[in-house]
Amino acid sequence: MRKKKRLFCEISPTTYAISLKKEILKRHIKNLLGSEKYATQHNAERLPITVFSMSGNMIKRGPGIDPQLQQNKADNIRLACSKIDGLVVKPGETFSFWQTVGKTSRKNGFADGRVLVNGRLVAGVGGGLCNLANTLCLLMLHSPMTITELHHHSDALAPDPGGHRVPYSAGASVNYNFIDLRFRNDTNQPVLLCTWCDGDDLHAEMRTTEEFPFIYRITEEDHHFHQEDDGKYYRVSRIYVETLDRQTNEVVKRELNWKNHSEVMFDYSLIPQEQIR
Protein backbone atom coordinates (compact mmCIF):
# COMPACT_ATOMS: atom_id res chain seq x y z
CA MET A 1 0.00 0.00 0.00
CA ARG A 2 1.36 3.40 -1.01
CA LYS A 3 2.13 5.63 1.94
CA LYS A 4 -0.07 8.73 2.08
CA LYS A 5 1.91 11.87 1.27
CA ARG A 6 2.02 14.32 4.15
CA LEU A 7 0.71 17.83 3.72
CA PHE A 8 3.13 20.74 4.19
CA CYS A 9 1.51 21.61 7.52
CA GLU A 10 2.07 18.04 8.77
CA ILE A 11 5.83 17.93 8.21
CA SER A 12 6.89 19.68 11.44
CA PRO A 13 5.74 22.22 14.05
CA THR A 14 7.53 24.91 11.99
CA THR A 15 5.66 24.11 8.77
CA TYR A 16 2.41 23.97 10.76
CA ALA A 17 3.09 27.47 12.16
CA ILE A 18 3.85 28.78 8.65
CA SER A 19 0.62 27.29 7.30
CA LEU A 20 -1.32 28.77 10.21
CA LYS A 21 0.00 32.28 9.59
CA LYS A 22 -0.80 31.95 5.89
CA GLU A 23 -4.43 30.99 6.60
CA ILE A 24 -4.83 33.81 9.15
CA LEU A 25 -3.54 36.35 6.61
CA LYS A 26 -5.86 34.99 3.92
CA ARG A 27 -8.87 35.40 6.24
CA HIS A 28 -7.86 38.95 7.18
CA ILE A 29 -7.78 39.84 3.47
CA LYS A 30 -11.11 38.09 2.85
CA ASN A 31 -12.73 39.96 5.75
CA LEU A 32 -11.35 43.27 4.47
CA LEU A 33 -12.70 42.72 0.95
CA GLY A 34 -15.98 41.13 2.02
CA SER A 35 -19.40 42.78 2.21
CA GLU A 36 -20.61 41.32 5.53
CA LYS A 37 -21.95 43.73 8.11
CA TYR A 38 -20.81 42.36 11.47
CA ALA A 39 -22.72 42.68 14.70
CA THR A 40 -20.86 44.97 17.11
CA GLN A 41 -23.47 46.56 19.40
CA HIS A 42 -23.84 45.29 22.97
CA ASN A 43 -26.96 45.77 25.06
CA ALA A 44 -27.13 45.26 28.81
CA GLU A 45 -30.92 44.92 28.72
CA ARG A 46 -32.16 41.39 27.97
CA LEU A 47 -34.80 41.02 25.25
CA PRO A 48 -38.06 39.44 26.53
CA ILE A 49 -38.35 36.18 24.51
CA THR A 50 -35.98 33.23 24.91
CA VAL A 51 -35.51 31.46 21.58
CA PHE A 52 -33.29 28.72 23.05
CA SER A 53 -31.00 28.24 26.03
CA MET A 54 -28.17 25.84 26.84
CA SER A 55 -26.19 24.92 29.94
CA GLY A 56 -23.37 22.48 30.50
CA ASN A 57 -20.29 21.75 32.56
CA MET A 58 -17.01 22.95 31.05
CA ILE A 59 -14.70 20.50 32.83
CA LYS A 60 -14.00 17.06 31.34
CA ARG A 61 -12.63 14.39 33.64
CA GLY A 62 -11.20 10.99 32.87
CA PRO A 63 -8.07 8.99 32.08
CA GLY A 64 -5.50 11.00 30.14
CA ILE A 65 -7.27 14.34 30.63
CA ASP A 66 -5.01 17.02 32.15
CA PRO A 67 -6.98 18.82 34.90
CA GLN A 68 -4.89 22.00 34.58
CA LEU A 69 -5.65 22.28 30.86
CA GLN A 70 -9.32 21.78 31.72
CA GLN A 71 -9.22 24.62 34.23
CA ASN A 72 -7.44 26.82 31.68
CA LYS A 73 -10.13 25.93 29.16
CA ALA A 74 -12.81 27.12 31.57
CA ASP A 75 -10.91 30.39 32.10
CA ASN A 76 -10.62 30.86 28.33
CA ILE A 77 -14.36 30.32 27.94
CA ARG A 78 -15.14 32.83 30.71
CA LEU A 79 -13.02 35.44 28.93
CA ALA A 80 -14.65 34.80 25.56
CA CYS A 81 -18.13 34.84 27.15
CA SER A 82 -17.47 38.32 28.52
CA LYS A 83 -16.87 39.55 24.95
CA ILE A 84 -19.98 37.89 23.47
CA ASP A 85 -22.50 38.48 26.28
CA GLY A 86 -25.10 41.08 25.32
CA LEU A 87 -24.21 41.18 21.61
CA VAL A 88 -27.17 42.28 19.47
CA VAL A 89 -27.38 40.82 15.97
CA LYS A 90 -29.72 43.08 14.04
CA PRO A 91 -31.59 42.05 10.86
CA GLY A 92 -29.08 41.75 8.04
CA GLU A 93 -26.08 41.55 10.36
CA THR A 94 -23.65 38.65 10.69
CA PHE A 95 -22.31 37.18 13.93
CA SER A 96 -18.66 36.13 13.67
CA PHE A 97 -17.06 34.30 16.58
CA TRP A 98 -13.61 35.72 15.89
CA GLN A 99 -14.72 39.23 14.98
CA THR A 100 -16.32 39.31 18.45
CA VAL A 101 -13.81 37.38 20.59
CA GLY A 102 -10.61 38.64 18.97
CA LYS A 103 -7.18 37.03 18.86
CA THR A 104 -6.45 34.24 21.32
CA SER A 105 -3.07 35.34 22.64
CA ARG A 106 -1.45 35.41 26.06
CA LYS A 107 -1.35 39.19 25.74
CA ASN A 108 -5.15 39.15 25.50
CA GLY A 109 -5.46 36.96 28.59
CA PHE A 110 -5.85 33.49 27.08
CA ALA A 111 -4.09 30.44 28.52
CA ASP A 112 -3.12 26.96 27.29
CA GLY A 113 -6.02 24.55 26.84
CA ARG A 114 -6.59 21.47 24.71
CA VAL A 115 -6.56 22.01 20.93
CA LEU A 116 -6.70 19.62 17.98
CA VAL A 117 -3.61 19.85 15.77
CA ASN A 118 -3.31 17.42 12.85
CA GLY A 119 -5.73 15.04 14.56
CA ARG A 120 -3.97 15.09 17.95
CA LEU A 121 -5.03 16.73 21.19
CA VAL A 122 -2.24 19.02 22.38
CA ALA A 123 -1.84 22.12 24.55
CA GLY A 124 -2.39 25.44 22.79
CA VAL A 125 -3.19 29.07 23.67
CA GLY A 126 -6.94 29.63 23.74
CA GLY A 127 -7.68 25.91 23.79
CA GLY A 128 -11.19 24.87 24.76
CA LEU A 129 -13.13 27.57 22.92
CA CYS A 130 -14.64 24.92 20.67
CA ASN A 131 -16.80 24.08 23.70
CA LEU A 132 -18.25 27.60 23.60
CA ALA A 133 -18.52 27.57 19.81
CA ASN A 134 -20.47 24.33 19.93
CA THR A 135 -22.88 25.80 22.49
CA LEU A 136 -23.44 28.81 20.25
CA CYS A 137 -23.91 26.47 17.29
CA LEU A 138 -26.73 24.76 19.19
CA LEU A 139 -28.40 28.14 19.75
CA MET A 140 -28.22 28.82 16.02
CA LEU A 141 -29.56 25.40 15.04
CA HIS A 142 -32.56 25.95 17.33
CA SER A 143 -33.40 29.25 15.65
CA PRO A 144 -34.22 30.65 12.20
CA MET A 145 -30.72 32.14 11.87
CA THR A 146 -28.86 31.36 8.64
CA ILE A 147 -25.59 29.58 9.42
CA THR A 148 -23.03 30.87 6.92
CA GLU A 149 -19.91 29.16 8.30
CA LEU A 150 -19.62 26.01 10.37
CA HIS A 151 -16.70 23.58 10.68
CA HIS A 152 -16.75 20.16 12.34
CA HIS A 153 -14.22 18.21 14.33
CA SER A 154 -14.58 14.99 16.30
CA ASP A 155 -17.54 15.07 18.68
CA ALA A 156 -16.04 12.10 20.52
CA LEU A 157 -13.38 14.02 22.46
CA ALA A 158 -14.59 12.64 25.80
CA PRO A 159 -17.13 10.06 27.01
CA ASP A 160 -20.76 11.16 27.17
CA PRO A 161 -21.38 12.37 30.75
CA GLY A 162 -23.31 9.75 32.68
CA GLY A 163 -23.56 7.69 29.51
CA HIS A 164 -26.25 10.07 28.25
CA ARG A 165 -25.87 11.02 24.60
CA VAL A 166 -26.82 14.56 23.61
CA PRO A 167 -26.78 15.07 19.81
CA TYR A 168 -24.33 17.80 18.85
CA SER A 169 -22.95 17.97 22.38
CA ALA A 170 -19.62 18.65 20.66
CA GLY A 171 -18.27 18.87 17.15
CA ALA A 172 -18.17 22.57 16.19
CA SER A 173 -14.64 23.79 15.58
CA VAL A 174 -13.03 27.25 15.70
CA ASN A 175 -9.41 28.30 15.21
CA TYR A 176 -8.33 31.94 15.10
CA ASN A 177 -9.29 33.36 12.73
CA PHE A 178 -9.78 31.31 9.59
CA ILE A 179 -11.95 28.55 11.07
CA ASP A 180 -14.90 30.66 12.17
CA LEU A 181 -18.48 30.19 13.34
CA ARG A 182 -20.88 32.60 11.67
CA PHE A 183 -24.58 33.17 11.24
CA ARG A 184 -26.61 35.88 9.54
CA ASN A 185 -29.88 37.25 10.87
CA ASP A 186 -32.25 37.08 7.89
CA THR A 187 -35.34 37.72 10.02
CA ASN A 188 -37.04 41.08 10.63
CA GLN A 189 -36.25 41.23 14.34
CA PRO A 190 -33.04 41.45 16.40
CA VAL A 191 -31.54 38.59 18.38
CA LEU A 192 -29.44 38.92 21.51
CA LEU A 193 -26.70 36.51 22.57
CA CYS A 194 -26.22 35.97 26.30
CA THR A 195 -23.21 33.97 27.49
CA TRP A 196 -21.97 33.62 31.06
CA CYS A 197 -20.34 31.17 33.46
CA ASP A 198 -21.43 30.13 36.93
CA GLY A 199 -18.69 28.13 38.62
CA ASP A 200 -17.70 25.45 36.14
CA ASP A 201 -20.99 25.66 34.21
CA LEU A 202 -21.41 27.47 30.90
CA HIS A 203 -24.77 29.11 30.12
CA ALA A 204 -25.95 30.58 26.83
CA GLU A 205 -29.20 32.03 25.53
CA MET A 206 -30.52 33.50 22.33
CA ARG A 207 -33.25 36.06 22.97
CA THR A 208 -35.47 38.23 20.76
CA THR A 209 -38.43 40.62 20.83
CA GLU A 210 -41.29 38.32 19.69
CA GLU A 211 -41.76 34.58 19.22
CA PHE A 212 -40.74 33.25 15.84
CA PRO A 213 -43.47 31.27 13.99
CA PHE A 214 -41.45 28.04 14.08
CA ILE A 215 -39.57 26.03 16.67
CA TYR A 216 -36.58 23.84 15.96
CA ARG A 217 -35.18 20.59 17.32
CA ILE A 218 -32.24 18.28 16.68
CA THR A 219 -32.68 14.55 16.23
CA GLU A 220 -30.10 11.81 15.76
CA GLU A 221 -30.39 8.46 14.00
CA ASP A 222 -28.27 5.30 13.88
CA HIS A 223 -25.89 6.41 16.62
CA HIS A 224 -23.18 3.84 17.36
CA PHE A 225 -19.43 3.23 17.57
CA HIS A 226 -17.42 0.92 15.37
CA GLN A 227 -13.82 -0.06 14.77
CA GLU A 228 -12.49 0.46 11.25
CA ASP A 229 -9.63 -1.13 9.32
CA ASP A 230 -7.14 1.38 10.70
CA GLY A 231 -7.80 -0.04 14.18
CA LYS A 232 -9.40 3.19 15.40
CA TYR A 233 -12.91 3.59 16.79
CA TYR A 234 -15.34 6.13 15.36
CA ARG A 235 -18.66 7.59 16.49
CA VAL A 236 -21.16 7.35 13.64
CA SER A 237 -24.62 8.90 13.30
CA ARG A 238 -26.83 11.14 11.20
CA ILE A 239 -27.98 14.41 12.78
CA TYR A 240 -31.07 16.23 11.51
CA VAL A 241 -32.60 19.64 12.18
CA GLU A 242 -36.41 19.62 12.20
CA THR A 243 -38.62 22.70 11.80
CA LEU A 244 -41.99 22.54 13.57
CA ASP A 245 -45.01 24.80 13.25
CA ARG A 246 -45.40 26.53 16.60
CA GLN A 247 -49.21 26.31 16.52
CA THR A 248 -49.68 22.69 15.38
CA ASN A 249 -46.32 21.19 16.47
CA GLU A 250 -46.16 19.46 13.07
CA VAL A 251 -42.81 18.92 11.35
CA VAL A 252 -42.80 21.08 8.23
CA LYS A 253 -39.15 20.61 7.30
CA ARG A 254 -36.43 18.07 8.05
CA GLU A 255 -32.84 18.51 6.90
CA LEU A 256 -29.70 16.40 7.32
CA ASN A 257 -27.26 18.69 9.11
CA TRP A 258 -24.29 16.41 9.69
CA LYS A 259 -23.32 12.90 8.65
CA ASN A 260 -21.21 12.25 11.71
CA HIS A 261 -18.04 10.14 11.41
CA SER A 262 -15.85 11.21 14.34
CA GLU A 263 -12.66 9.59 15.54
CA VAL A 264 -12.86 8.61 19.21
CA MET A 265 -10.27 10.67 21.07
CA PHE A 266 -10.75 9.14 24.53
CA ASP A 267 -9.80 5.79 26.11
CA TYR A 268 -11.52 3.03 24.12
CA SER A 269 -12.31 1.16 27.35
CA LEU A 270 -14.82 3.94 28.14
CA ILE A 271 -16.91 3.31 25.02
CA PRO A 272 -20.23 1.72 26.10
CA GLN A 273 -20.01 -1.87 24.90
CA GLU A 274 -23.70 -1.98 23.97
CA GLN A 275 -23.13 0.90 21.52
CA ILE A 276 -20.39 -0.86 19.54
CA ARG A 277 -21.34 -2.48 16.24
mmCIF file of C-alpha atoms in Angstrom:
data_model
loop_
_atom_site.group_PDB
_atom_site.id
_atom_site.type_symbol
_atom_site.label_atom_id
_atom_site.label_comp_id
_atom_site.label_asym_id
_atom_site.label_seq_id
_atom_site.Cartn_x
_atom_site.Cartn_y
_atom_site.Cartn_z
ATOM 1 C CA MET A 1 0.000 0.000 0.000
ATOM 2 C CA ARG A 2 1.355 3.399 -1.009
ATOM 3 C CA LYS A 3 2.126 5.632 1.943
ATOM 4 C CA LYS A 4 -0.067 8.731 2.081
ATOM 5 C CA LYS A 5 1.907 11.871 1.269
ATOM 6 C CA ARG A 6 2.021 14.322 4.152
ATOM 7 C CA LEU A 7 0.709 17.835 3.720
ATOM 8 C CA PHE A 8 3.134 20.736 4.189
ATOM 9 C CA CYS A 9 1.505 21.612 7.525
ATOM 10 C CA GLU A 10 2.072 18.042 8.772
ATOM 11 C CA ILE A 11 5.831 17.931 8.212
ATOM 12 C CA SER A 12 6.893 19.677 11.439
ATOM 13 C CA PRO A 13 5.743 22.222 14.045
ATOM 14 C CA THR A 14 7.526 24.915 11.986
ATOM 15 C CA THR A 15 5.661 24.108 8.774
ATOM 16 C CA TYR A 16 2.414 23.974 10.763
ATOM 17 C CA ALA A 17 3.088 27.471 12.162
ATOM 18 C CA ILE A 18 3.848 28.777 8.651
ATOM 19 C CA SER A 19 0.623 27.286 7.304
ATOM 20 C CA LEU A 20 -1.320 28.769 10.207
ATOM 21 C CA LYS A 21 0.002 32.280 9.590
ATOM 22 C CA LYS A 22 -0.800 31.950 5.885
ATOM 23 C CA GLU A 23 -4.429 30.990 6.599
ATOM 24 C CA ILE A 24 -4.825 33.812 9.148
ATOM 25 C CA LEU A 25 -3.535 36.346 6.612
ATOM 26 C CA LYS A 26 -5.864 34.992 3.922
ATOM 27 C CA ARG A 27 -8.865 35.396 6.242
ATOM 28 C CA HIS A 28 -7.856 38.951 7.178
ATOM 29 C CA ILE A 29 -7.781 39.843 3.472
ATOM 30 C CA LYS A 30 -11.113 38.087 2.847
ATOM 31 C CA ASN A 31 -12.725 39.963 5.747
ATOM 32 C CA LEU A 32 -11.350 43.266 4.466
ATOM 33 C CA LEU A 33 -12.705 42.725 0.954
ATOM 34 C CA GLY A 34 -15.985 41.129 2.022
ATOM 35 C CA SER A 35 -19.399 42.784 2.210
ATOM 36 C CA GLU A 36 -20.609 41.325 5.530
ATOM 37 C CA LYS A 37 -21.955 43.734 8.112
ATOM 38 C CA TYR A 38 -20.809 42.365 11.466
ATOM 39 C CA ALA A 39 -22.719 42.676 14.705
ATOM 40 C CA THR A 40 -20.862 44.966 17.107
ATOM 41 C CA GLN A 41 -23.470 46.556 19.402
ATOM 42 C CA HIS A 42 -23.843 45.289 22.967
ATOM 43 C CA ASN A 43 -26.959 45.774 25.064
ATOM 44 C CA ALA A 44 -27.126 45.265 28.809
ATOM 45 C CA GLU A 45 -30.919 44.920 28.716
ATOM 46 C CA ARG A 46 -32.164 41.392 27.965
ATOM 47 C CA LEU A 47 -34.803 41.020 25.248
ATOM 48 C CA PRO A 48 -38.059 39.439 26.530
ATOM 49 C CA ILE A 49 -38.346 36.184 24.506
ATOM 50 C CA THR A 50 -35.979 33.230 24.914
ATOM 51 C CA VAL A 51 -35.508 31.463 21.579
ATOM 52 C CA PHE A 52 -33.294 28.721 23.047
ATOM 53 C CA SER A 53 -31.004 28.237 26.031
ATOM 54 C CA MET A 54 -28.169 25.838 26.838
ATOM 55 C CA SER A 55 -26.192 24.916 29.942
ATOM 56 C CA GLY A 56 -23.371 22.475 30.503
ATOM 57 C CA ASN A 57 -20.289 21.751 32.557
ATOM 58 C CA MET A 58 -17.006 22.951 31.052
ATOM 59 C CA ILE A 59 -14.698 20.504 32.832
ATOM 60 C CA LYS A 60 -14.004 17.063 31.343
ATOM 61 C CA ARG A 61 -12.631 14.390 33.644
ATOM 62 C CA GLY A 62 -11.203 10.985 32.868
ATOM 63 C CA PRO A 63 -8.071 8.993 32.083
ATOM 64 C CA GLY A 64 -5.501 10.996 30.141
ATOM 65 C CA ILE A 65 -7.269 14.341 30.625
ATOM 66 C CA ASP A 66 -5.011 17.021 32.148
ATOM 67 C CA PRO A 67 -6.977 18.822 34.903
ATOM 68 C CA GLN A 68 -4.888 22.001 34.578
ATOM 69 C CA LEU A 69 -5.652 22.280 30.858
ATOM 70 C CA GLN A 70 -9.322 21.785 31.720
ATOM 71 C CA GLN A 71 -9.221 24.624 34.229
ATOM 72 C CA ASN A 72 -7.442 26.815 31.685
ATOM 73 C CA LYS A 73 -10.133 25.934 29.164
ATOM 74 C CA ALA A 74 -12.814 27.121 31.574
ATOM 75 C CA ASP A 75 -10.910 30.386 32.099
ATOM 76 C CA ASN A 76 -10.618 30.857 28.327
ATOM 77 C CA ILE A 77 -14.356 30.320 27.943
ATOM 78 C CA ARG A 78 -15.136 32.829 30.706
ATOM 79 C CA LEU A 79 -13.018 35.436 28.934
ATOM 80 C CA ALA A 80 -14.651 34.801 25.556
ATOM 81 C CA CYS A 81 -18.129 34.840 27.151
ATOM 82 C CA SER A 82 -17.467 38.317 28.516
ATOM 83 C CA LYS A 83 -16.872 39.547 24.952
ATOM 84 C CA ILE A 84 -19.982 37.891 23.469
ATOM 85 C CA ASP A 85 -22.498 38.484 26.279
ATOM 86 C CA GLY A 86 -25.101 41.085 25.315
ATOM 87 C CA LEU A 87 -24.211 41.176 21.611
ATOM 88 C CA VAL A 88 -27.165 42.275 19.471
ATOM 89 C CA VAL A 89 -27.375 40.815 15.966
ATOM 90 C CA LYS A 90 -29.717 43.077 14.042
ATOM 91 C CA PRO A 91 -31.590 42.054 10.864
ATOM 92 C CA GLY A 92 -29.079 41.749 8.035
ATOM 93 C CA GLU A 93 -26.079 41.553 10.356
ATOM 94 C CA THR A 94 -23.651 38.650 10.692
ATOM 95 C CA PHE A 95 -22.308 37.183 13.930
ATOM 96 C CA SER A 96 -18.660 36.134 13.668
ATOM 97 C CA PHE A 97 -17.064 34.297 16.583
ATOM 98 C CA TRP A 98 -13.614 35.718 15.886
ATOM 99 C CA GLN A 99 -14.722 39.231 14.981
ATOM 100 C CA THR A 100 -16.323 39.307 18.447
ATOM 101 C CA VAL A 101 -13.813 37.377 20.593
ATOM 102 C CA GLY A 102 -10.612 38.637 18.967
ATOM 103 C CA LYS A 103 -7.181 37.025 18.857
ATOM 104 C CA THR A 104 -6.451 34.242 21.323
ATOM 105 C CA SER A 105 -3.075 35.338 22.642
ATOM 106 C CA ARG A 106 -1.447 35.406 26.057
ATOM 107 C CA LYS A 107 -1.346 39.195 25.739
ATOM 108 C CA ASN A 108 -5.151 39.154 25.498
ATOM 109 C CA GLY A 109 -5.459 36.963 28.589
ATOM 110 C CA PHE A 110 -5.852 33.486 27.084
ATOM 111 C CA ALA A 111 -4.087 30.441 28.520
ATOM 112 C CA ASP A 112 -3.123 26.965 27.287
ATOM 113 C CA GLY A 113 -6.016 24.549 26.836
ATOM 114 C CA ARG A 114 -6.589 21.467 24.705
ATOM 115 C CA VAL A 115 -6.561 22.007 20.930
ATOM 116 C CA LEU A 116 -6.705 19.620 17.981
ATOM 117 C CA VAL A 117 -3.605 19.845 15.765
ATOM 118 C CA ASN A 118 -3.314 17.420 12.849
ATOM 119 C CA GLY A 119 -5.729 15.040 14.559
ATOM 120 C CA ARG A 120 -3.974 15.085 17.954
ATOM 121 C CA LEU A 121 -5.034 16.733 21.195
ATOM 122 C CA VAL A 122 -2.236 19.022 22.382
ATOM 123 C CA ALA A 123 -1.843 22.124 24.552
ATOM 124 C CA GLY A 124 -2.386 25.445 22.793
ATOM 125 C CA VAL A 125 -3.191 29.066 23.674
ATOM 126 C CA GLY A 126 -6.940 29.629 23.742
ATOM 127 C CA GLY A 127 -7.680 25.914 23.794
ATOM 128 C CA GLY A 128 -11.192 24.867 24.757
ATOM 129 C CA LEU A 129 -13.129 27.572 22.924
ATOM 130 C CA CYS A 130 -14.639 24.917 20.666
ATOM 131 C CA ASN A 131 -16.801 24.084 23.704
ATOM 132 C CA LEU A 132 -18.251 27.597 23.599
ATOM 133 C CA ALA A 133 -18.522 27.568 19.806
ATOM 134 C CA ASN A 134 -20.474 24.328 19.929
ATOM 135 C CA THR A 135 -22.880 25.798 22.491
ATOM 136 C CA LEU A 136 -23.437 28.812 20.246
ATOM 137 C CA CYS A 137 -23.915 26.474 17.290
ATOM 138 C CA LEU A 138 -26.733 24.761 19.191
ATOM 139 C CA LEU A 139 -28.405 28.139 19.753
ATOM 140 C CA MET A 140 -28.224 28.818 16.019
ATOM 141 C CA LEU A 141 -29.559 25.398 15.040
ATOM 142 C CA HIS A 142 -32.561 25.949 17.335
ATOM 143 C CA SER A 143 -33.403 29.252 15.651
ATOM 144 C CA PRO A 144 -34.220 30.655 12.199
ATOM 145 C CA MET A 145 -30.724 32.136 11.872
ATOM 146 C CA THR A 146 -28.858 31.359 8.635
ATOM 147 C CA ILE A 147 -25.587 29.579 9.419
ATOM 148 C CA THR A 148 -23.031 30.871 6.924
ATOM 149 C CA GLU A 149 -19.909 29.162 8.298
ATOM 150 C CA LEU A 150 -19.623 26.009 10.374
ATOM 151 C CA HIS A 151 -16.702 23.581 10.683
ATOM 152 C CA HIS A 152 -16.751 20.158 12.341
ATOM 153 C CA HIS A 153 -14.216 18.212 14.332
ATOM 154 C CA SER A 154 -14.584 14.987 16.304
ATOM 155 C CA ASP A 155 -17.535 15.067 18.677
ATOM 156 C CA ALA A 156 -16.036 12.105 20.523
ATOM 157 C CA LEU A 157 -13.378 14.019 22.461
ATOM 158 C CA ALA A 158 -14.593 12.641 25.802
ATOM 159 C CA PRO A 159 -17.131 10.057 27.014
ATOM 160 C CA ASP A 160 -20.758 11.157 27.169
ATOM 161 C CA PRO A 161 -21.384 12.366 30.747
ATOM 162 C CA GLY A 162 -23.313 9.750 32.682
ATOM 163 C CA GLY A 163 -23.557 7.685 29.514
ATOM 164 C CA HIS A 164 -26.252 10.071 28.247
ATOM 165 C CA ARG A 165 -25.867 11.016 24.601
ATOM 166 C CA VAL A 166 -26.820 14.564 23.613
ATOM 167 C CA PRO A 167 -26.782 15.068 19.812
ATOM 168 C CA TYR A 168 -24.334 17.795 18.853
ATOM 169 C CA SER A 169 -22.953 17.970 22.378
ATOM 170 C CA ALA A 170 -19.619 18.653 20.662
ATOM 171 C CA GLY A 171 -18.275 18.874 17.146
ATOM 172 C CA ALA A 172 -18.173 22.567 16.187
ATOM 173 C CA SER A 173 -14.637 23.787 15.581
ATOM 174 C CA VAL A 174 -13.034 27.247 15.701
ATOM 175 C CA ASN A 175 -9.413 28.300 15.208
ATOM 176 C CA TYR A 176 -8.331 31.936 15.099
ATOM 177 C CA ASN A 177 -9.288 33.358 12.733
ATOM 178 C CA PHE A 178 -9.782 31.310 9.593
ATOM 179 C CA ILE A 179 -11.951 28.550 11.067
ATOM 180 C CA ASP A 180 -14.895 30.659 12.172
ATOM 181 C CA LEU A 181 -18.484 30.189 13.342
ATOM 182 C CA ARG A 182 -20.881 32.599 11.671
ATOM 183 C CA PHE A 183 -24.583 33.167 11.238
ATOM 184 C CA ARG A 184 -26.614 35.880 9.541
ATOM 185 C CA ASN A 185 -29.880 37.251 10.867
ATOM 186 C CA ASP A 186 -32.248 37.082 7.888
ATOM 187 C CA THR A 187 -35.338 37.720 10.022
ATOM 188 C CA ASN A 188 -37.039 41.076 10.629
ATOM 189 C CA GLN A 189 -36.247 41.232 14.345
ATOM 190 C CA PRO A 190 -33.043 41.448 16.401
ATOM 191 C CA VAL A 191 -31.542 38.586 18.377
ATOM 192 C CA LEU A 192 -29.441 38.924 21.513
ATOM 193 C CA LEU A 193 -26.696 36.509 22.571
ATOM 194 C CA CYS A 194 -26.223 35.974 26.303
ATOM 195 C CA THR A 195 -23.207 33.966 27.493
ATOM 196 C CA TRP A 196 -21.974 33.619 31.062
ATOM 197 C CA CYS A 197 -20.340 31.170 33.456
ATOM 198 C CA ASP A 198 -21.428 30.129 36.930
ATOM 199 C CA GLY A 199 -18.694 28.135 38.621
ATOM 200 C CA ASP A 200 -17.700 25.446 36.137
ATOM 201 C CA ASP A 201 -20.986 25.660 34.211
ATOM 202 C CA LEU A 202 -21.408 27.475 30.900
ATOM 203 C CA HIS A 203 -24.765 29.106 30.119
ATOM 204 C CA ALA A 204 -25.952 30.577 26.826
ATOM 205 C CA GLU A 205 -29.201 32.025 25.530
ATOM 206 C CA MET A 206 -30.523 33.502 22.332
ATOM 207 C CA ARG A 207 -33.247 36.065 22.966
ATOM 208 C CA THR A 208 -35.473 38.228 20.764
ATOM 209 C CA THR A 209 -38.433 40.619 20.833
ATOM 210 C CA GLU A 210 -41.295 38.323 19.685
ATOM 211 C CA GLU A 211 -41.763 34.585 19.223
ATOM 212 C CA PHE A 212 -40.741 33.254 15.840
ATOM 213 C CA PRO A 213 -43.469 31.271 13.989
ATOM 214 C CA PHE A 214 -41.454 28.035 14.080
ATOM 215 C CA ILE A 215 -39.574 26.032 16.674
ATOM 216 C CA TYR A 216 -36.577 23.842 15.963
ATOM 217 C CA ARG A 217 -35.184 20.592 17.316
ATOM 218 C CA ILE A 218 -32.237 18.284 16.683
ATOM 219 C CA THR A 219 -32.681 14.547 16.229
ATOM 220 C CA GLU A 220 -30.098 11.811 15.762
ATOM 221 C CA GLU A 221 -30.391 8.457 14.002
ATOM 222 C CA ASP A 222 -28.269 5.302 13.881
ATOM 223 C CA HIS A 223 -25.887 6.413 16.620
ATOM 224 C CA HIS A 224 -23.180 3.842 17.359
ATOM 225 C CA PHE A 225 -19.427 3.233 17.575
ATOM 226 C CA HIS A 226 -17.417 0.922 15.366
ATOM 227 C CA GLN A 227 -13.821 -0.061 14.765
ATOM 228 C CA GLU A 228 -12.486 0.457 11.250
ATOM 229 C CA ASP A 229 -9.628 -1.126 9.317
ATOM 230 C CA ASP A 230 -7.141 1.385 10.700
ATOM 231 C CA GLY A 231 -7.804 -0.035 14.184
ATOM 232 C CA LYS A 232 -9.396 3.189 15.396
ATOM 233 C CA TYR A 233 -12.909 3.589 16.790
ATOM 234 C CA TYR A 234 -15.341 6.126 15.365
ATOM 235 C CA ARG A 235 -18.659 7.588 16.487
ATOM 236 C CA VAL A 236 -21.158 7.346 13.640
ATOM 237 C CA SER A 237 -24.622 8.902 13.302
ATOM 238 C CA ARG A 238 -26.833 11.138 11.202
ATOM 239 C CA ILE A 239 -27.983 14.411 12.780
ATOM 240 C CA TYR A 240 -31.067 16.230 11.506
ATOM 241 C CA VAL A 241 -32.604 19.635 12.177
ATOM 242 C CA GLU A 242 -36.405 19.624 12.196
ATOM 243 C CA THR A 243 -38.618 22.696 11.803
ATOM 244 C CA LEU A 244 -41.987 22.545 13.568
ATOM 245 C CA ASP A 245 -45.011 24.796 13.249
ATOM 246 C CA ARG A 246 -45.398 26.529 16.602
ATOM 247 C CA GLN A 247 -49.207 26.306 16.518
ATOM 248 C CA THR A 248 -49.680 22.688 15.380
ATOM 249 C CA ASN A 249 -46.319 21.193 16.470
ATOM 250 C CA GLU A 250 -46.164 19.460 13.070
ATOM 251 C CA VAL A 251 -42.812 18.925 11.353
ATOM 252 C CA VAL A 252 -42.801 21.082 8.226
ATOM 253 C CA LYS A 253 -39.145 20.608 7.295
ATOM 254 C CA ARG A 254 -36.427 18.070 8.052
ATOM 255 C CA GLU A 255 -32.837 18.511 6.900
ATOM 256 C CA LEU A 256 -29.704 16.398 7.323
ATOM 257 C CA ASN A 257 -27.258 18.692 9.114
ATOM 258 C CA TRP A 258 -24.289 16.407 9.687
ATOM 259 C CA LYS A 259 -23.322 12.902 8.649
ATOM 260 C CA ASN A 260 -21.210 12.252 11.707
ATOM 261 C CA HIS A 261 -18.037 10.145 11.409
ATOM 262 C CA SER A 262 -15.852 11.209 14.338
ATOM 263 C CA GLU A 263 -12.656 9.588 15.538
ATOM 264 C CA VAL A 264 -12.858 8.612 19.210
ATOM 265 C CA MET A 265 -10.269 10.674 21.075
ATOM 266 C CA PHE A 266 -10.750 9.135 24.533
ATOM 267 C CA ASP A 267 -9.800 5.792 26.107
ATOM 268 C CA TYR A 268 -11.520 3.034 24.124
ATOM 269 C CA SER A 269 -12.315 1.156 27.345
ATOM 270 C CA LEU A 270 -14.824 3.939 28.140
ATOM 271 C CA ILE A 271 -16.915 3.313 25.016
ATOM 272 C CA PRO A 272 -20.230 1.723 26.099
ATOM 273 C CA GLN A 273 -20.011 -1.866 24.898
ATOM 274 C CA GLU A 274 -23.703 -1.976 23.974
ATOM 275 C CA GLN A 275 -23.134 0.899 21.516
ATOM 276 C CA ILE A 276 -20.387 -0.855 19.542
ATOM 277 C CA ARG A 277 -21.345 -2.477 16.238
#
